[in-house]
Structure formats: structure tokens, C-alpha cells
Amino acid sequence: MSRTKRIAYMSNLFIAITAFVLLGLVISPQAMAVVPCSVPSDRPTIQDAVNDGTCDPINVSAGVFTETGQIVINRNLTITGAGAGSTVIKKAENTGDTSSGNNRGWFLVTAGSNSFNLSGVTLDGAGKQICIAVLSFGTTTVEDSDIKNISWTPESYYGRGICLYGGSGNVVRRCTFSNIRRIGVFVFGSGISATIEGCTYVGKGVGDWLDYAFEVGGGGNSTI
């Protein structure tokens, strides 16, 4: 093979390999096989299942699950428990404090086209400092769940169940909120919308705190 032909051959080979690698980078997330996963039979923790991009939906058995670290939802994902009275999720440590941005969220749904569906669980922050149970910048649906014991002390006015800062089709349905330091569901931001239906908010009685079942502000829109 002449030197010219070898150069042309190597050049074409390099282009082919580069195109193949780039194509793989583009298609691999979409082509990844997604299958149902169960906790704890398939994955030991909810965090492990969430971190595994092949798991969806994630079905969580009855029991108490104490999870370590912030649970970050950065893809379309459904987590379904065995029922609010049966599947109880607790946190091993505090969230970030009231000034620490997205670290305030126990569950964090990142911005973008991703959607998060959570149902049939109890999120119980008892014994820990929890600023926000679910902090969402995507589109989130929470159904048939209990959220309780969400507070950050000594700050008397902080502790929120669900904060919806993104999405135009959020839904909170048939949920119960109790011992929430300030707000059950907070819908905030221009163009952000939510439907809140069939929920119960239990106040804390007289004390140095506030109880807002639902708050809508900053141009947000909600049907309650």
C-alpha cells in the first residue's frame, strides 16, 4: 500500500472510530434498558436504586428505610411504596441548613424535562433537621403519601413538605401533612403550576411557629 493510500486509510479509520464513539455517547442514555427494580430484594436501598439508571419504576417493600445522603432525581422516575402506613422512609442525617440552596432538599428533583412520581410512602423526618422534604425543579407528582416531622430548628419558621419551583403540571393528591414547621406545599415561580387535591394538613396548635397548608407565590398558579 502506498504512503498516500495508508494516510487516507488511517484518516478514514480515525473518522469512523470518532463517529462511532460520538454516536455511542449520544444514543447510549436513550438505548439503556430500563426495568422495574425492587427494594430491598433487587437493590439494598432506595438510594442505590435511584443511582442505577436502569431502574424504573422502583418498588419499595413495606418496612422502615433509613437513607443516607440527598436523593437526587435527575431522570424520569417513579418510586412506589407499599402504602403510606407500610413503607416509611427516614433520613440518616440532617439536610443542609436554611441558607444552603438545593442542599436543603431531602429529595431533589433537578431542572429539565424529567418527571418524578412518588406514591404510597411516608417521609418521616423525626429526629433530624429537615428543611424541605421534596424540593422540585422538574415536574413532580406525589400521591397517597404522608409527610411529617419536617423542621429546622432553632429557626422557628422553616420546614416545608413539598416545594414546587418548576414544572407546569405538578400534582399533590391524597397526601397528609403533619408536624410541618411552616408550609405543607409551596408553589413558587412564574409559570409554575400545581393541582392540590384531597389533602389533609394537621396544624401544631398554639406556639412560636406558622402553619400554612398551601402557599402560592412569585407568579405561581395552583388549583386547590
XYZ file of C-alpha atoms in Angstrom:
224
model
C 0.000 0.000 0.000
C 1.399 3.384 -0.983
C 2.091 6.069 1.612
C -0.783 8.184 0.226
C -3.231 5.285 0.468
C -2.060 4.468 4.020
C -2.641 8.072 5.098
C -6.087 8.078 3.501
C -6.901 4.707 5.131
C -5.792 5.852 8.592
C -7.679 9.125 8.208
C -10.875 7.325 7.256
C -10.420 4.860 10.129
C -9.945 7.704 12.614
C -13.099 9.416 11.344
C -15.084 6.169 11.598
C -13.909 5.469 15.164
C -14.616 9.058 16.243
C -18.103 8.940 14.714
C -18.802 5.619 16.421
C -17.719 6.942 19.837
C -19.717 10.135 19.472
C -22.760 8.202 18.290
C -22.432 5.923 21.289
C -22.311 8.897 23.623
C -25.460 10.306 22.049
C -27.580 7.175 21.931
C -26.421 5.249 24.986
C -28.651 7.006 27.574
C -31.743 6.553 25.409
C -30.846 2.991 24.457
C -30.217 1.923 28.047
C -32.614 -0.845 29.027
C -34.917 0.194 31.886
C -36.556 -2.456 34.059
C -38.531 -2.470 37.329
C -36.433 -2.768 40.482
C -37.499 -3.727 43.979
C -36.052 -2.502 47.278
C -34.602 -4.325 49.141
C -34.736 -7.515 47.056
C -33.021 -6.119 43.923
C -31.249 -3.105 45.429
C -30.497 -2.771 49.157
C -31.515 0.889 49.457
C -33.662 3.442 47.653
C -30.524 5.499 47.049
C -28.864 2.543 45.272
C -31.907 2.042 43.064
C -32.155 5.747 42.193
C -28.453 5.852 41.304
C -28.897 2.889 38.941
C -30.141 4.393 35.692
C -31.605 1.032 34.611
C -34.150 1.014 37.488
C -37.630 2.367 36.748
C -40.068 2.033 38.347
C -38.649 1.461 41.823
C -40.990 -0.569 44.020
C -40.253 -0.256 47.733
C -41.476 -3.012 50.033
C -43.108 -2.493 53.415
C -40.627 -1.582 56.131
C -38.556 1.273 57.506
C -35.779 2.531 55.232
C -33.205 4.932 56.668
C -31.491 6.538 53.705
C -28.087 8.228 53.674
C -27.431 11.363 51.633
C -29.560 13.532 49.402
C -31.677 11.544 46.954
C -31.220 13.286 43.601
C -33.761 12.621 40.847
C -32.207 13.621 37.514
C -34.231 11.429 35.150
C -37.811 10.292 34.621
C -38.524 8.094 37.606
C -41.363 6.514 39.581
C -40.998 5.361 43.193
C -43.926 3.394 44.604
C -44.217 2.162 48.170
C -46.476 -0.463 49.697
C -48.651 2.239 51.273
C -48.102 5.281 53.459
C -48.661 3.246 56.603
C -46.333 0.473 55.445
C -43.331 1.990 53.659
C -41.616 4.520 55.922
C -38.589 6.437 54.666
C -36.346 8.167 57.196
C -33.136 10.148 56.884
C -29.791 9.220 58.411
C -28.574 12.818 58.761
C -29.697 16.443 58.534
C -30.226 18.259 55.248
C -28.322 21.437 54.504
C -29.316 24.454 56.554
C -31.765 27.195 55.633
C -29.150 29.086 53.573
C -27.601 26.181 51.674
C -29.617 26.283 48.458
C -30.522 22.963 46.866
C -28.878 21.065 49.714
C -31.947 21.986 51.766
C -33.889 19.256 49.948
C -34.069 15.663 51.172
C -35.367 14.555 47.757
C -34.117 16.881 44.991
C -35.745 16.807 41.533
C -33.398 18.616 39.160
C -34.484 21.039 36.449
C -35.227 19.882 32.942
C -37.773 17.708 31.197
C -37.537 14.927 33.775
C -40.593 13.991 35.831
C -40.790 12.365 39.246
C -43.690 10.298 40.597
C -43.786 9.314 44.270
C -46.621 7.391 45.903
C -47.507 5.087 48.760
C -44.798 6.159 51.215
C -44.273 8.067 54.444
C -41.441 10.596 54.584
C -40.673 10.939 58.290
C -38.059 13.482 59.346
C -38.334 12.745 63.078
C -35.083 13.282 64.961
C -33.350 15.123 62.089
C -33.132 18.687 60.836
C -35.020 18.670 57.532
C -35.520 21.933 55.643
C -37.556 20.559 52.723
C -38.762 17.002 52.226
C -39.207 17.246 48.426
C -37.553 20.121 46.536
C -38.526 20.022 42.870
C -37.384 21.995 39.851
C -38.881 19.450 37.440
C -42.432 18.125 37.187
C -43.467 16.185 40.266
C -46.467 14.108 41.309
C -46.840 12.995 44.939
C -49.865 10.825 45.744
C -51.233 8.772 48.649
C -48.310 9.644 50.904
C -47.687 11.069 54.374
C -45.099 13.766 55.036
C -44.378 14.532 58.667
C -41.893 15.932 61.173
C -40.235 18.357 58.779
C -38.497 21.227 60.566
C -35.241 23.062 61.001
C -34.656 24.371 64.488
C -33.931 26.721 66.171
C -35.309 28.528 63.100
C -38.972 28.807 64.100
C -40.302 29.451 60.615
C -38.568 26.877 58.419
C -39.674 23.394 57.455
C -41.538 22.657 54.229
C -43.117 19.470 52.979
C -43.055 19.924 49.196
C -41.566 22.897 47.318
C -42.511 23.090 43.639
C -40.186 25.509 41.861
C -40.512 24.018 38.376
C -42.978 22.329 36.055
C -46.415 23.289 34.793
C -48.225 20.051 35.636
C -47.334 19.219 39.225
C -49.825 17.188 41.274
C -50.163 16.600 45.016
C -53.082 14.290 45.697
C -54.466 12.457 48.756
C -51.485 13.325 50.952
C -51.344 14.061 54.678
C -49.043 16.638 56.232
C -48.398 16.765 59.969
C -45.887 18.480 62.258
C -44.603 20.609 59.403
C -42.767 23.626 60.754
C -44.155 26.100 58.222
C -45.625 25.061 54.815
C -47.178 21.847 53.535
C -46.952 22.592 49.776
C -45.217 25.680 48.391
C -45.788 26.556 44.700
C -43.476 29.370 43.635
C -42.335 30.999 40.403
C -43.697 32.418 37.187
C -45.307 29.725 35.051
C -45.161 27.098 37.813
C -48.482 25.354 38.370
C -49.878 22.569 40.519
C -53.089 20.754 41.302
C -53.556 20.018 45.017
C -56.444 17.685 45.722
C -57.835 15.676 48.620
C -55.019 16.530 51.048
C -55.088 16.927 54.833
C -52.890 19.333 56.770
C -52.767 18.996 60.568
C -51.652 22.129 62.426
C -49.476 22.186 65.519
C -51.681 24.325 67.748
C -50.539 27.403 69.646
C -46.796 28.162 69.580
C -43.970 30.196 68.087
C -44.450 28.984 64.541
C -46.632 29.298 61.455
C -48.853 26.761 59.721
C -49.604 27.224 56.040
C -51.204 24.187 54.450
C -50.561 25.566 50.951
C -48.813 28.716 49.759
C -48.648 30.041 46.205
C -46.426 32.977 45.273
C -43.958 34.580 42.892
C -46.318 34.216 39.945
C -47.132 30.574 40.630
C -50.578 29.127 39.982
C -52.421 26.391 41.835
C -55.810 24.726 41.779
C -56.646 23.584 45.285
